[in-house]
mmCIF file of C-alpha atoms in Angstrom:
data_model
loop_
_atom_site.group_PDB
_atom_site.id
_atom_site.type_symbol
_atom_site.label_atom_id
_atom_site.label_comp_id
_atom_site.label_asym_id
_atom_site.label_seq_id
_atom_site.Cartn_x
_atom_site.Cartn_y
_atom_site.Cartn_z
ATOM 1 C CA MET R 284 7.132 -12.876 18.932
ATOM 2 C CA LEU R 285 10.401 -11.475 15.491
ATOM 3 C CA SER R 286 10.950 -8.836 17.692
ATOM 4 C CA ARG R 287 11.530 -10.298 21.213
ATOM 5 C CA GLU R 288 13.918 -13.386 18.521
ATOM 6 C CA SER R 289 15.676 -10.809 15.880
ATOM 7 C CA THR R 290 17.073 -7.461 15.682
ATOM 8 C CA PRO R 291 15.572 -3.999 15.256
ATOM 9 C CA GLU R 292 17.057 -4.201 11.480
ATOM 10 C CA VAL R 293 15.625 -7.983 11.440
ATOM 11 C CA CYS R 294 11.945 -6.842 12.850
ATOM 12 C CA GLU R 295 12.279 -3.866 10.353
ATOM 13 C CA ALA R 296 12.708 -5.800 6.959
ATOM 14 C CA ARG R 297 9.942 -8.116 7.977
ATOM 15 C CA ARG R 298 8.008 -5.903 8.189
ATOM 16 C CA ALA R 299 8.103 -4.120 5.272
ATOM 17 C CA GLN R 300 8.270 -7.849 3.361
ATOM 18 C CA PHE R 301 5.103 -8.488 5.536
ATOM 19 C CA LEU R 302 3.212 -5.196 3.587
ATOM 20 C CA GLY R 303 4.806 -4.894 0.784
ATOM 21 C CA TYR R 304 4.639 -8.623 -0.717
ATOM 22 C CA ASP R 305 2.652 -10.914 1.684
ATOM 23 C CA ALA R 306 -0.311 -8.356 2.250
ATOM 24 C CA ALA R 307 -0.132 -6.859 -0.694
ATOM 25 C CA VAL R 308 -0.816 -10.377 -2.436
ATOM 26 C CA ALA R 309 -3.834 -11.047 0.215
ATOM 27 C CA THR R 310 -5.664 -7.501 -0.692
ATOM 28 C CA ALA R 311 -5.540 -8.418 -4.241
ATOM 29 C CA GLU R 312 -8.211 -10.952 -3.307
ATOM 30 C CA LEU R 313 -10.037 -8.523 -1.773
ATOM 31 C CA PRO R 314 -13.307 -9.233 -4.523
ATOM 32 C CA ARG R 315 -12.968 -12.817 -3.639
ATOM 33 C CA MET R 316 -13.345 -12.266 0.485
ATOM 34 C CA SER R 317 -15.510 -13.047 2.810
ATOM 35 C CA HIS R 318 -16.366 -10.883 4.982
ATOM 36 C CA ASP R 319 -14.546 -13.291 7.358
ATOM 37 C CA ALA R 320 -11.935 -13.086 5.463
ATOM 38 C CA TYR R 321 -11.377 -9.549 4.801
ATOM 39 C CA ALA R 322 -12.325 -8.782 8.744
ATOM 40 C CA ALA R 323 -8.192 -11.199 9.644
ATOM 41 C CA LEU R 324 -6.898 -9.115 6.917
ATOM 42 C CA ARG R 325 -8.454 -5.902 8.740
ATOM 43 C CA SER R 326 -6.837 -7.303 12.311
ATOM 44 C CA GLY R 327 -3.228 -7.743 10.321
ATOM 45 C CA LEU R 328 -2.069 -4.881 8.867
ATOM 46 C CA ALA R 329 -4.288 -2.624 11.686
ATOM 47 C CA SER R 330 -1.306 -5.009 14.182
ATOM 48 C CA LEU R 331 1.887 -4.266 11.694
ATOM 49 C CA ALA R 332 1.117 -1.312 9.846
ATOM 50 C CA PRO R 333 1.791 1.063 13.681
ATOM 51 C CA GLU R 334 4.259 -0.489 14.182
ATOM 52 C CA ALA R 335 5.766 -0.021 10.367
ATOM 53 C CA ASN R 336 8.108 3.339 10.766
ATOM 54 C CA GLU R 337 9.112 5.837 7.855
ATOM 55 C CA PRO R 338 11.141 3.161 6.035
ATOM 56 C CA VAL R 339 9.225 0.343 6.144
ATOM 57 C CA TRP R 340 6.343 2.528 4.386
ATOM 58 C CA ASN R 341 8.231 3.611 2.386
ATOM 59 C CA VAL R 342 9.668 0.611 0.129
ATOM 60 C CA VAL R 343 5.537 -0.301 -0.276
ATOM 61 C CA PRO R 344 4.073 -0.046 -3.068
ATOM 62 C CA ALA R 345 2.425 2.628 -3.504
ATOM 63 C CA GLU R 346 -0.719 0.700 -4.840
ATOM 64 C CA TYR R 347 -0.764 -1.265 -1.891
ATOM 65 C CA LYS R 348 -0.247 2.002 0.698
ATOM 66 C CA VAL R 349 -3.056 3.573 -1.063
ATOM 67 C CA LEU R 350 -5.627 0.350 -0.644
ATOM 68 C CA PHE R 351 -3.583 -0.535 3.255
ATOM 69 C CA ASP R 352 -5.182 2.800 3.402
ATOM 70 C CA LEU R 353 -8.837 2.566 3.371
ATOM 71 C CA ILE R 354 -8.613 -1.006 4.772
ATOM 72 C CA LEU R 355 -7.229 -0.137 7.972
ATOM 73 C CA ARG R 356 -9.981 2.709 7.907
ATOM 74 C CA ASP R 357 -13.111 0.023 7.427
ATOM 75 C CA ASP R 358 -13.663 1.577 3.984
ATOM 76 C CA HIS R 359 -14.186 -1.360 2.470
ATOM 77 C CA GLU R 360 -16.401 -0.272 -0.493
ATOM 78 C CA ARG R 361 -13.871 2.549 -1.750
ATOM 79 C CA ALA R 362 -11.722 -0.519 -1.649
ATOM 80 C CA LEU R 363 -13.401 -2.396 -3.603
ATOM 81 C CA GLN R 364 -13.516 0.247 -5.981
ATOM 82 C CA TYR R 365 -10.419 1.481 -5.809
ATOM 83 C CA ILE R 366 -9.375 -2.531 -7.893
ATOM 84 C CA ALA R 367 -12.020 -2.232 -9.626
ATOM 85 C CA ARG R 368 -10.769 1.219 -10.805
ATOM 86 C CA GLY R 369 -7.236 -0.376 -11.901
ATOM 87 C CA GLY R 370 -5.098 0.866 -8.193
ATOM 88 C CA LEU R 371 -3.408 -2.380 -8.775
ATOM 89 C CA ASP R 372 -2.092 -1.425 -12.066
ATOM 90 C CA LEU R 373 0.776 0.260 -11.012
ATOM 91 C CA LEU R 374 1.340 1.185 -15.140
ATOM 92 C CA GLN R 375 -1.861 2.864 -16.014
ATOM 93 C CA HIS R 376 -1.236 5.950 -13.809
ATOM 94 C CA ASP R 377 0.620 8.516 -14.366
ATOM 95 C CA LEU R 378 4.144 9.310 -12.156
ATOM 96 C CA VAL R 379 4.168 12.759 -10.278
ATOM 97 C CA GLU R 380 7.183 14.852 -8.969
ATOM 98 C CA ILE R 381 6.119 17.169 -5.978
ATOM 99 C CA ASP R 382 9.002 19.060 -3.990
ATOM 100 C CA GLY R 383 11.714 16.691 -4.849
ATOM 101 C CA VAL R 384 9.229 13.335 -4.782
ATOM 102 C CA GLN R 385 7.674 10.795 -7.191
ATOM 103 C CA TYR R 386 3.812 10.307 -6.322
ATOM 104 C CA VAL R 387 2.392 8.012 -8.754
ATOM 105 C CA GLN R 388 -1.463 9.160 -9.433
ATOM 106 C CA MET R 389 -3.444 6.246 -8.182
ATOM 107 C CA PRO R 390 -7.215 6.034 -7.821
ATOM 108 C CA TYR R 391 -8.376 8.927 -5.260
ATOM 109 C CA TRP R 392 -5.385 10.938 -5.834
ATOM 110 C CA GLY R 393 -6.418 14.587 -4.401
ATOM 111 C CA ASP R 394 -10.414 13.355 -3.357
ATOM 112 C CA GLU R 395 -10.738 14.319 -0.748
ATOM 113 C CA ALA R 396 -14.167 12.777 0.726
ATOM 114 C CA ALA R 397 -11.460 9.623 0.328
ATOM 115 C CA GLY R 398 -8.931 11.400 2.401
ATOM 116 C CA VAL R 399 -5.822 9.395 1.411
ATOM 117 C CA PRO R 400 -3.039 10.869 2.469
ATOM 118 C CA LEU R 401 -0.438 12.098 -0.076
ATOM 119 C CA VAL R 402 2.306 10.362 2.210
ATOM 120 C CA ARG R 403 0.931 6.937 0.540
ATOM 121 C CA PHE R 404 0.460 7.846 -3.219
ATOM 122 C CA ARG R 405 4.464 7.907 -2.803
ATOM 123 C CA ALA R 406 6.424 5.936 -5.097
ATOM 124 C CA ALA R 407 8.392 2.623 -3.598
ATOM 125 C CA PRO R 408 11.882 2.061 -5.477
ATOM 126 C CA ARG R 409 10.332 -1.124 -7.547
ATOM 127 C CA GLU R 410 8.051 1.550 -8.725
ATOM 128 C CA LEU R 411 10.575 3.593 -9.443
ATOM 129 C CA ARG R 412 12.276 0.835 -11.867
ATOM 130 C CA ALA R 413 8.885 -0.331 -12.886
ATOM 131 C CA PHE R 414 8.562 3.319 -14.268
ATOM 132 C CA ALA R 415 11.548 3.415 -15.838
ATOM 133 C CA ALA R 416 11.905 0.206 -17.397
ATOM 134 C CA ALA R 417 8.330 0.764 -19.374
ATOM 135 C CA SER R 418 10.296 4.189 -20.612
ATOM 136 C CA VAL R 419 12.911 2.322 -21.646
ATOM 137 C CA SER R 420 10.805 -0.134 -23.872
#
């Protein structure tokens, strides 16, 4: 509906907002979700994720991109383990640079069995600000 009534730029901004904030809040509740709530979350992510382009994904925090990847592939057990292993606690993980790009070493970093692509670990601007602020403190 938004795409019919707005500009592509507004749609992109809203998609980034939804993925970076609204869906992020919902996914944090994953350990307490019913099967139906999980299915609805997965369905909502599946309808938005394919429409998200690189500029949108670049502003979504890595801590959620990794979790979204697991949910979209219906890897419910790894998604729960990701949260249990502190995946949503950004500053407990290391920030690393590879070829000039900053990544956060979240759970499942380098885990081939989990199959989360490296791009999902790419740090978003607000994560970089959080790391910078933490290093000053």
